[in-house]
Tab-separated table of C-alpha atoms and ligand atoms in Angstrom:
chain	number	residue	atom	x	y	z
A	17	UNK	CA	14.435	-17.504	180.647
A	18	UNK	CA	11.480	-17.996	178.353
A	19	UNK	CA	11.688	-15.060	175.874
A	20	UNK	CA	14.501	-13.754	176.847
A	21	UNK	CA	16.208	-13.095	173.112
A	22	UNK	CA	12.818	-11.410	172.180
A	23	UNK	CA	13.247	-7.351	171.778
A	24	UNK	CA	10.480	-6.229	174.741
A	25	UNK	CA	8.360	-4.115	172.331
A	26	UNK	CA	8.399	-7.366	170.116
A	27	UNK	CA	7.210	-10.175	173.097
A	28	UNK	CA	3.586	-10.052	171.970
A	29	UNK	CA	4.060	-10.346	168.402
A	30	UNK	CA	6.491	-13.305	169.240
A	31	UNK	CA	4.103	-15.109	171.271
A	32	UNK	CA	1.442	-14.470	168.886
A	33	UNK	CA	3.752	-15.884	166.477
A	34	UNK	CA	4.972	-19.235	168.536
A	35	UNK	CA	1.442	-19.861	168.912
A	36	UNK	CA	0.742	-19.625	165.469
A	37	UNK	CA	3.444	-22.413	164.370
A	38	UNK	CA	2.239	-24.963	167.702
A	39	UNK	CA	-0.790	-25.238	165.989
A	40	UNK	CA	0.297	-24.912	161.796
A	41	UNK	CA	1.857	-27.657	159.585
A	42	UNK	CA	3.048	-27.104	156.197
A	43	UNK	CA	4.957	-23.974	154.753
A	44	UNK	CA	5.991	-21.941	157.780
A	45	UNK	CA	7.323	-19.346	155.417
A	46	UNK	CA	4.009	-17.719	154.750
A	47	UNK	CA	3.019	-16.829	158.620
A	48	UNK	CA	3.633	-12.997	160.003
A	49	UNK	CA	6.799	-13.312	162.066
A	50	UNK	CA	8.156	-10.038	164.373
A	51	UNK	CA	10.170	-7.978	162.873
A	52	UNK	CA	13.252	-9.085	165.163
A	53	UNK	CA	13.193	-12.678	163.520
A	54	UNK	CA	13.023	-11.539	159.774
A	55	UNK	CA	15.980	-12.071	157.643
A	56	UNK	CA	16.951	-9.679	155.078
A	57	UNK	CA	18.120	-12.323	152.847
A	58	UNK	CA	15.866	-14.343	150.341
A	59	UNK	CA	15.901	-18.654	150.319
A	60	UNK	CA	17.854	-17.918	146.467
A	61	UNK	CA	20.871	-16.892	148.556
A	62	UNK	CA	20.658	-19.846	149.996
A	63	UNK	CA	22.574	-23.199	147.538
A	64	UNK	CA	25.390	-20.882	148.104
A	65	UNK	CA	26.310	-22.710	151.182
A	66	UNK	CA	27.484	-25.712	149.332
A	67	UNK	CA	30.276	-23.718	148.096
A	68	UNK	CA	31.968	-21.977	150.262
A	69	UNK	CA	35.159	-24.074	150.639
A	70	UNK	CA	35.644	-24.077	146.752
A	71	UNK	CA	39.033	-25.650	146.880
A	72	UNK	CA	37.261	-28.733	149.090
A	73	UNK	CA	34.761	-28.852	146.423
A	74	UNK	CA	37.020	-29.044	143.447
A	75	UNK	CA	39.534	-31.818	145.560
A	76	UNK	CA	37.055	-34.087	144.824
A	77	UNK	CA	38.203	-33.963	141.124
A	78	UNK	CA	41.991	-34.385	142.003
A	79	UNK	CA	41.326	-38.180	143.868
A	80	UNK	CA	42.470	-40.796	142.282
A	81	UNK	CA	40.012	-44.055	142.761
A	82	UNK	CA	36.487	-44.753	143.982
A	83	UNK	CA	37.269	-44.959	147.466
A	84	UNK	CA	39.440	-41.346	147.457
A	85	UNK	CA	36.369	-39.582	145.429
A	86	UNK	CA	33.673	-40.979	148.279
A	87	UNK	CA	36.104	-39.623	151.167
A	88	UNK	CA	36.773	-36.336	149.267
A	89	UNK	CA	32.883	-35.977	148.466
A	90	UNK	CA	32.347	-36.366	152.446
A	91	UNK	CA	34.735	-33.700	153.636
A	92	UNK	CA	33.331	-31.722	151.611
A	93	UNK	CA	29.767	-32.221	152.588
A	94	UNK	CA	30.620	-32.297	156.107
A	95	UNK	CA	32.609	-29.046	155.708
A	96	UNK	CA	29.593	-27.521	154.019
A	97	UNK	CA	27.088	-27.747	157.129
A	98	UNK	CA	28.266	-24.951	159.029
A	99	UNK	CA	27.309	-22.309	156.686
A	100	UNK	CA	24.405	-24.118	156.033
A	101	UNK	CA	23.088	-24.037	159.316
A	102	UNK	CA	24.667	-22.344	161.544
A	103	UNK	CA	25.648	-18.990	159.748
A	104	UNK	CA	22.488	-17.154	160.112
A	105	UNK	CA	23.030	-17.573	164.103
A	106	UNK	CA	26.849	-16.158	163.873
A	107	UNK	CA	25.830	-13.184	161.542
A	108	UNK	CA	22.650	-12.099	162.722
A	109	UNK	CA	22.463	-13.619	166.481
A	110	UNK	CA	20.161	-16.672	165.543
A	111	UNK	CA	18.422	-17.883	163.096
A	112	UNK	CA	16.500	-16.059	161.716
A	113	UNK	CA	13.151	-16.082	159.175
A	114	UNK	CA	14.465	-15.898	155.411
A	115	UNK	CA	12.348	-14.002	152.863
A	116	UNK	CA	10.335	-16.073	150.906
A	117	UNK	CA	11.499	-16.223	147.273
A	118	UNK	CA	8.777	-15.203	144.576
A	119	UNK	CA	8.261	-17.497	141.488
A	120	UNK	CA	11.222	-16.998	139.118
A	121	UNK	CA	13.528	-15.290	141.874
A	122	UNK	CA	16.974	-16.081	140.524
A	123	UNK	CA	20.241	-15.764	142.071
A	124	UNK	CA	23.788	-15.966	140.159
A	125	UNK	CA	27.296	-15.763	141.655
A	126	UNK	CA	30.587	-17.429	141.139
A	127	UNK	CA	33.693	-18.211	142.755
A	128	UNK	CA	36.654	-17.255	141.377
A	129	UNK	CA	39.906	-19.677	139.861
A	130	UNK	CA	42.590	-19.829	142.232
A	131	UNK	CA	45.717	-21.659	142.718
A	132	UNK	CA	44.583	-23.890	139.784
A	133	UNK	CA	41.318	-25.238	141.385
A	134	UNK	CA	39.442	-23.816	138.703
A	135	UNK	CA	35.842	-21.201	139.033
A	136	UNK	CA	32.943	-22.512	140.227
A	137	UNK	CA	29.885	-20.821	138.856
A	138	UNK	CA	26.482	-20.625	140.950
A	139	UNK	CA	22.484	-19.816	139.400
A	140	UNK	CA	19.482	-20.886	141.377
A	141	UNK	CA	16.168	-20.313	140.212
A	142	UNK	CA	12.936	-20.404	142.607
A	143	UNK	CA	10.796	-23.177	140.516
A	144	UNK	CA	7.891	-23.193	142.587
A	145	UNK	CA	6.124	-20.520	145.193
A	146	UNK	CA	3.482	-22.937	146.421
A	147	UNK	CA	4.916	-24.263	148.402
A	148	UNK	CA	8.104	-22.617	148.310
A	149	UNK	CA	11.119	-24.786	146.135
A	150	UNK	CA	14.831	-23.772	144.921
A	151	UNK	CA	16.617	-25.228	142.325
A	152	UNK	CA	19.926	-24.725	141.992
A	153	UNK	CA	23.257	-25.788	139.924
A	154	UNK	CA	26.730	-25.407	141.092
A	155	UNK	CA	29.476	-25.977	138.515
A	156	UNK	CA	32.957	-25.727	138.247
A	157	UNK	CA	33.893	-26.814	134.291
A	158	UNK	CA	37.754	-27.024	134.722
A	159	UNK	CA	37.316	-29.434	136.986
A	160	UNK	CA	34.578	-31.319	135.547
A	161	UNK	CA	32.069	-30.932	138.333
A	162	UNK	CA	28.916	-30.434	138.823
A	163	UNK	CA	25.853	-29.993	141.612
A	164	UNK	CA	22.631	-30.263	140.558
A	165	UNK	CA	19.528	-29.987	143.255
A	166	UNK	CA	16.662	-28.927	144.580
A	167	UNK	CA	15.403	-27.503	148.113
A	168	UNK	CA	11.998	-27.724	150.059
A	169	UNK	CA	10.690	-28.042	153.111
A	170	UNK	CA	7.610	-29.318	155.358
A	171	UNK	CA	7.104	-28.067	158.869
A	172	UNK	CA	5.726	-29.725	161.619
A	173	UNK	CA	5.547	-28.694	165.496
A	174	UNK	CA	6.905	-30.949	168.457
A	175	UNK	CA	8.103	-30.517	171.404
A	176	UNK	CA	8.522	-26.923	171.488
A	177	UNK	CA	10.702	-27.216	168.735
A	178	UNK	CA	9.801	-26.803	164.470
A	179	UNK	CA	11.136	-29.867	162.770
A	180	UNK	CA	11.686	-29.569	159.463
A	181	UNK	CA	12.044	-32.539	157.289
A	182	UNK	CA	14.373	-31.421	154.150
A	183	UNK	CA	12.702	-32.587	150.722
A	184	UNK	CA	14.798	-32.986	147.528
A	185	UNK	CA	18.023	-34.348	146.911
A	186	UNK	CA	21.399	-33.449	144.657
A	187	UNK	CA	23.282	-34.845	142.808
A	188	UNK	CA	27.286	-34.423	142.337
A	189	UNK	CA	28.701	-35.489	138.854
A	190	UNK	CA	32.115	-35.781	138.496
A	191	UNK	CA	33.749	-36.327	134.783
A	192	UNK	CA	36.008	-39.207	135.235
A	193	UNK	CA	39.607	-38.108	133.522
A	194	UNK	CA	39.587	-41.452	131.196
A	195	UNK	CA	36.095	-40.421	130.021
A	196	UNK	CA	33.423	-41.309	132.057
A	197	UNK	CA	31.500	-39.878	135.295
A	198	UNK	CA	30.583	-41.081	138.870
A	199	UNK	CA	27.497	-39.937	139.967
A	200	UNK	CA	26.728	-38.977	143.834
A	201	UNK	CA	23.414	-38.884	145.546
A	202	UNK	CA	23.320	-36.404	148.150
A	203	UNK	CA	20.057	-37.184	150.635
A	204	UNK	CA	19.443	-34.128	152.984
A	205	UNK	CA	19.505	-34.478	157.168
A	206	UNK	CA	16.349	-33.236	158.994
A	207	UNK	CA	16.373	-29.897	161.328
A	208	UNK	CA	15.042	-29.530	164.345
A	209	UNK	CA	14.840	-25.741	165.384
A	210	UNK	CA	15.089	-25.361	168.465
A	211	UNK	CA	15.507	-21.976	171.307
A	212	UNK	CA	12.197	-20.695	169.922
A	213	UNK	CA	10.434	-20.017	173.770
A	214	UNK	CA	13.588	-17.877	174.284
A	215	UNK	CA	13.253	-15.877	170.991
A	216	UNK	CA	16.785	-17.551	169.676
A	217	UNK	CA	16.332	-20.080	167.590
A	218	UNK	CA	18.958	-22.064	166.195
A	219	UNK	CA	18.961	-25.589	164.422
A	220	UNK	CA	20.082	-29.061	165.478
A	221	UNK	CA	20.469	-31.982	162.395
A	222	UNK	CA	18.449	-35.488	163.066
A	223	UNK	CA	18.189	-38.443	161.614
A	224	UNK	CA	20.644	-39.525	158.673
A	225	UNK	CA	21.771	-38.943	155.819
A	226	UNK	CA	23.162	-40.409	153.190
A	227	UNK	CA	26.143	-39.815	149.913
A	228	UNK	CA	25.338	-42.975	147.492
A	229	UNK	CA	28.619	-42.887	144.920
A	230	UNK	CA	27.616	-44.307	141.320
A	231	UNK	CA	30.730	-46.675	141.756
A	232	UNK	CA	28.885	-48.510	145.106
A	233	UNK	CA	30.497	-46.781	148.187
A	234	UNK	CA	28.082	-44.837	150.782
A	235	UNK	CA	28.465	-42.493	152.847
A	236	UNK	CA	25.799	-42.918	156.403
A	237	UNK	CA	25.802	-39.762	158.254
A	238	UNK	CA	23.986	-39.826	161.326
A	239	UNK	CA	23.823	-36.978	163.493
A	240	UNK	CA	22.268	-38.497	166.389
A	241	UNK	CA	25.386	-38.973	167.901
A	242	UNK	CA	25.099	-39.557	171.703
A	243	UNK	CA	28.391	-37.411	172.716
A	244	UNK	CA	26.410	-34.924	172.641
A	245	UNK	CA	25.541	-35.846	176.916
A	246	UNK	CA	27.459	-34.405	179.618
A	247	UNK	CA	28.313	-34.630	183.248
A	248	UNK	CA	25.819	-37.589	184.597
A	249	UNK	CA	23.713	-37.875	181.637
A	250	UNK	CA	21.987	-34.687	181.106
A	251	UNK	CA	21.555	-33.714	177.249
A	252	UNK	CA	23.462	-30.607	176.311
A	253	UNK	CA	21.207	-29.926	173.958
A	254	UNK	CA	22.040	-26.610	173.207
A	255	UNK	CA	24.837	-26.786	169.541
A	256	UNK	CA	26.122	-29.910	170.180
A	257	UNK	CA	26.362	-30.628	166.215
A	258	UNK	CA	27.908	-34.022	166.782
A	259	UNK	CA	27.995	-36.435	163.904
A	260	UNK	CA	29.374	-40.341	163.087
A	261	UNK	CA	30.106	-40.956	159.222
A	262	UNK	CA	30.993	-44.630	157.995
A	263	UNK	CA	31.901	-45.056	154.618
A	264	UNK	CA	31.044	-48.497	153.071
A	265	UNK	CA	32.906	-50.265	149.844
A	266	UNK	CA	29.993	-51.795	147.326
A	267	UNK	CA	28.091	-54.365	148.281
A	268	UNK	CA	29.163	-54.644	152.077
A	269	UNK	CA	28.088	-53.146	155.403
A	270	UNK	CA	31.108	-53.503	156.799
A	271	UNK	CA	32.361	-49.485	157.534
A	272	UNK	CA	36.068	-48.962	155.585
A	273	UNK	CA	36.111	-45.584	156.829
A	274	UNK	CA	34.752	-44.270	160.433
A	275	UNK	CA	34.762	-40.222	161.185
A	276	UNK	CA	33.144	-38.778	164.232
A	277	UNK	CA	33.722	-34.751	165.320
A	278	UNK	CA	31.607	-31.668	165.446
A	279	UNK	CA	30.800	-30.638	162.028
A	280	UNK	CA	30.417	-26.710	162.673
A	281	UNK	CA	34.219	-27.169	164.220
A	282	UNK	CA	36.457	-29.904	163.489
A	283	UNK	CA	36.250	-33.889	162.984
A	284	UNK	CA	38.869	-36.717	163.083
A	285	UNK	CA	39.158	-40.225	161.513
A	286	UNK	CA	37.663	-42.707	164.274
A	287	UNK	CA	40.583	-45.401	163.898
A	288	UNK	CA	43.618	-42.863	163.564
A	289	UNK	CA	42.635	-39.647	165.238
A	290	UNK	CA	43.778	-37.637	161.545
A	291	UNK	CA	42.024	-34.589	160.897
A	292	UNK	CA	38.803	-35.068	158.372
A	293	UNK	CA	37.298	-31.993	158.615
A	294	UNK	CA	38.340	-28.100	160.558
A	295	UNK	CA	36.508	-25.390	159.319
A	296	UNK	CA	36.780	-23.025	162.085
A	297	UNK	CA	39.267	-21.467	159.206
A	298	UNK	CA	37.210	-18.544	157.158
A	299	UNK	CA	34.915	-19.659	154.222
A	300	UNK	CA	35.009	-17.587	150.980
A	301	UNK	CA	31.776	-15.726	150.817
A	302	UNK	CA	30.293	-16.583	146.717
A	303	UNK	CA	30.846	-12.970	144.564
A	304	UNK	CA	28.121	-11.426	142.903
A	305	UNK	CA	27.794	-8.582	140.607
A	306	UNK	CA	26.314	-5.231	141.857
A	307	UNK	CA	22.612	-4.200	142.532
A	308	UNK	CA	22.526	-1.683	139.981
A	309	UNK	CA	23.617	-3.986	137.250
A	310	UNK	CA	21.286	-6.463	138.165
A	311	UNK	CA	17.604	-7.523	136.136
A	312	UNK	CA	14.502	-7.128	137.955
A	313	UNK	CA	13.958	-10.765	139.661
A	314	UNK	CA	17.901	-11.457	140.604
A	315	UNK	CA	16.953	-11.566	144.595
A	316	UNK	CA	19.521	-8.606	145.505
A	317	UNK	CA	17.501	-6.562	143.097
A	318	UNK	CA	14.078	-7.682	143.930
A	319	UNK	CA	14.154	-7.532	147.427
A	320	UNK	CA	16.822	-4.462	148.056
A	321	UNK	CA	14.423	-1.926	149.781
A	322	UNK	CA	12.604	-4.631	151.959
A	323	UNK	CA	16.436	-5.587	152.780
A	324	UNK	CA	17.407	-2.140	153.675
A	325	UNK	CA	14.082	-1.664	155.884
A	326	UNK	CA	14.524	-5.047	157.841
A	327	UNK	CA	18.867	-3.493	157.982
A	328	UNK	CA	18.403	-0.461	159.006
A	329	UNK	CA	15.064	-1.197	161.319
A	330	UNK	CA	12.566	0.416	159.258
A	331	UNK	CA	9.743	-1.928	159.300
A	332	UNK	CA	7.173	0.058	158.006
A	333	UNK	CA	9.436	0.444	154.419
A	334	UNK	CA	9.867	-3.170	154.860
A	335	UNK	CA	6.226	-4.107	154.717
A	336	UNK	CA	5.193	-1.544	152.313
A	337	UNK	CA	7.761	-2.721	149.928
A	338	UNK	CA	7.354	-6.543	150.216
A	339	UNK	CA	3.331	-6.047	150.124
A	340	UNK	CA	4.147	-4.320	146.546
A	341	UNK	CA	6.377	-7.490	145.183
A	342	UNK	CA	3.810	-9.822	146.978
A	343	UNK	CA	0.990	-7.937	145.460
A	344	UNK	CA	2.849	-7.664	141.709
A	345	UNK	CA	2.636	-11.659	141.993
A	346	UNK	CA	-0.672	-12.363	142.494
A	347	UNK	CA	-1.624	-9.912	139.798
A	348	UNK	CA	0.978	-11.576	137.273
A	349	UNK	CA	-0.437	-14.976	138.067
A	350	UNK	CA	-3.955	-13.842	137.809
A	351	UNK	CA	-2.755	-12.679	134.648
A	352	UNK	CA	-1.494	-15.892	133.711
A	353	UNK	CA	-4.387	-17.951	134.883
A	354	UNK	CA	-6.657	-15.577	132.367
A	355	UNK	CA	-4.380	-16.042	129.140
A	356	UNK	CA	-3.693	-19.382	130.472
A	357	UNK	CA	-0.399	-19.439	130.570
A	358	UNK	CA	2.313	-20.407	133.066
A	359	UNK	CA	5.835	-18.834	134.299
A	360	UNK	CA	8.399	-19.899	132.316
A	361	UNK	CA	11.486	-20.811	134.042
A	362	UNK	CA	14.433	-20.068	132.719
A	363	UNK	CA	17.043	-22.388	133.610
A	364	UNK	CA	15.287	-25.375	134.579
A	365	UNK	CA	12.744	-28.347	133.966
A	366	UNK	CA	10.631	-30.716	136.154
A	367	UNK	CA	10.850	-34.212	135.649
A	368	UNK	CA	8.211	-36.329	137.385
A	369	UNK	CA	11.142	-38.892	138.803
A	370	UNK	CA	14.392	-38.531	138.781
A	371	UNK	CA	16.658	-41.561	137.391
A	372	UNK	CA	19.611	-40.956	139.502
A	373	UNK	CA	17.604	-41.032	142.026
A	374	UNK	CA	16.054	-44.273	141.193
A	375	UNK	CA	19.419	-45.915	140.352
A	376	UNK	CA	21.350	-44.499	143.084
A	377	UNK	CA	18.527	-44.836	145.900
A	378	UNK	CA	17.836	-48.836	145.207
A	379	UNK	CA	21.397	-49.377	146.767
A	380	UNK	CA	20.718	-47.724	149.991
A	381	UNK	CA	16.808	-48.429	149.772
A	382	UNK	CA	16.354	-44.842	149.944
A	383	UNK	CA	13.246	-43.877	151.694
A	384	UNK	CA	11.137	-42.296	149.896
A	385	UNK	CA	11.569	-44.928	146.582
A	386	UNK	CA	11.162	-42.353	144.051
A	387	UNK	CA	11.447	-38.315	144.046
A	388	UNK	CA	10.828	-35.604	141.468
A	389	UNK	CA	13.700	-33.281	140.147
A	390	UNK	CA	14.464	-30.161	137.663
A	391	UNK	CA	16.797	-30.477	135.507
A	392	UNK	CA	19.270	-27.673	134.788
A	393	UNK	CA	18.447	-26.786	130.911
A	394	UNK	CA	20.211	-23.361	130.290
A	395	UNK	CA	22.973	-21.830	130.967
A	396	UNK	CA	24.726	-18.243	131.152
A	397	UNK	CA	27.773	-16.827	131.458
A	398	UNK	CA	30.345	-16.132	133.923
A	399	UNK	CA	31.760	-13.933	135.334
A	400	UNK	CA	28.664	-12.024	134.313
A	401	UNK	CA	29.507	-10.299	131.264
A	402	UNK	CA	29.098	-6.961	133.228
A	403	UNK	CA	31.137	-7.759	135.939
B	6	LIG	C1	17.177	-24.431	152.785
B	6	LIG	C2	18.192	-24.914	152.331
B	6	LIG	C3	19.717	-24.927	152.975
B	6	LIG	C4	19.844	-25.071	154.152
B	6	LIG	C5	18.822	-24.258	155.312
B	6	LIG	C6	18.757	-24.029	156.251
B	6	LIG	C7	18.199	-23.251	157.466
B	6	LIG	C8	16.504	-23.392	156.894
B	6	LIG	C9	16.588	-23.350	155.235
B	6	LIG	C10	17.611	-24.585	154.531
B	6	LIG	C11	14.876	-23.562	155.025
B	6	LIG	C12	13.819	-22.482	155.915
B	6	LIG	C13	14.374	-22.777	156.881
B	6	LIG	C14	15.977	-22.405	157.153
B	6	LIG	C15	16.075	-21.929	159.157
B	6	LIG	C16	14.369	-21.394	159.427
B	6	LIG	C17	13.841	-21.318	157.817
B	6	LIG	C18	14.131	-23.556	157.646
B	6	LIG	C19	16.823	-25.828	154.658
B	6	LIG	C20	12.134	-21.101	158.627
B	6	LIG	C21	11.384	-20.916	157.044
B	6	LIG	C22	11.835	-19.824	159.009
B	6	LIG	C23	11.448	-20.354	160.587
B	6	LIG	C24	10.510	-19.227	161.561
B	6	LIG	C25	11.821	-19.572	163.182
B	6	LIG	C26	13.328	-18.688	162.922
B	6	LIG	C27	10.947	-18.934	163.894
B	6	LIG	O1	20.621	-25.757	152.123
């Protein structure tokens, strides 16, 4: 039923919200939403989804040749999708509206070493507020792996769904044992947020995404697989989460490997039937130090009272604390403008065009043909000295 997932007292406010997204295109984060759809988690925490299976990440470094490395990267990538796109439904009951990070907001974490896989470290910084852009750097120094990327969104509304175009890309750099490195350009799929009328939004992935290796191997992931249809060809629609992927060798369009399945459950090698990914096992959440020891701009400290308000249903507290943060931000921007200064980023530097994107994007005719990026400049020690 329409509005099924909406608490009775918030039905009017949900209708108003839905009306506002229907006639809106751009930055959804700025719209006021009813309390039941608010998440107590800031978008700066989302890059952690890239590494919740640290062993699969580390395994990329153990692959022995170009082809196996590309397979290992694809396996790790597909295995992150469940966390990236379904974990709010699992944890919070439906997709929710994350807290909109402030400029300079930070999120640090790590996954400890275990069975020789090495420690993986996470640095996230909100590098832009309008539009919201989040930059991240995830590294496993022991294994010689680093993932650098940024994430922004363009949203529009189409036949009952929110369509989210992901802006940004990620580059995975693998240090090779014999010296030298291999790079992987990772593009991001489009999202459709369905279930809006019902008040229980969830994400479906659409279109294609790519993982282009500097070795020439290319993975093409297709999220439009047609197996999502049930008896009589009716679309099951709800939560199909199918994908098909093909891996092609340098300079060829002939697949060397094909995979298909459900990215939130299991997938297989299409030719042999052998298991490719299985994400039904528990994932490992990022380790984060205690809030009491965080700096003021670290996400969980900055938002702690807002988050408590949302979690405990004290929406008055949440909105009062949110206004405080927003007013303080406005004042900061005013002061900077008056002084002719700009907020200094801590870890990243913006560049107009990413040479890796340019170089590797050509190999599969990436659109757009050029993209800006945020280069990771400065690290910090892990685990935090205070932990
Ligand atoms: C951020 C980057 C992550 C993957 C990811 C997952 C969920 C996306 C999020 C990104 C961006 C913000 C997002 C969210 C789902 C809902 C939310 C699009 C792409 C929007 C702003 C909120 C819409 C409000 C409805 C829930 C009503 O790697």
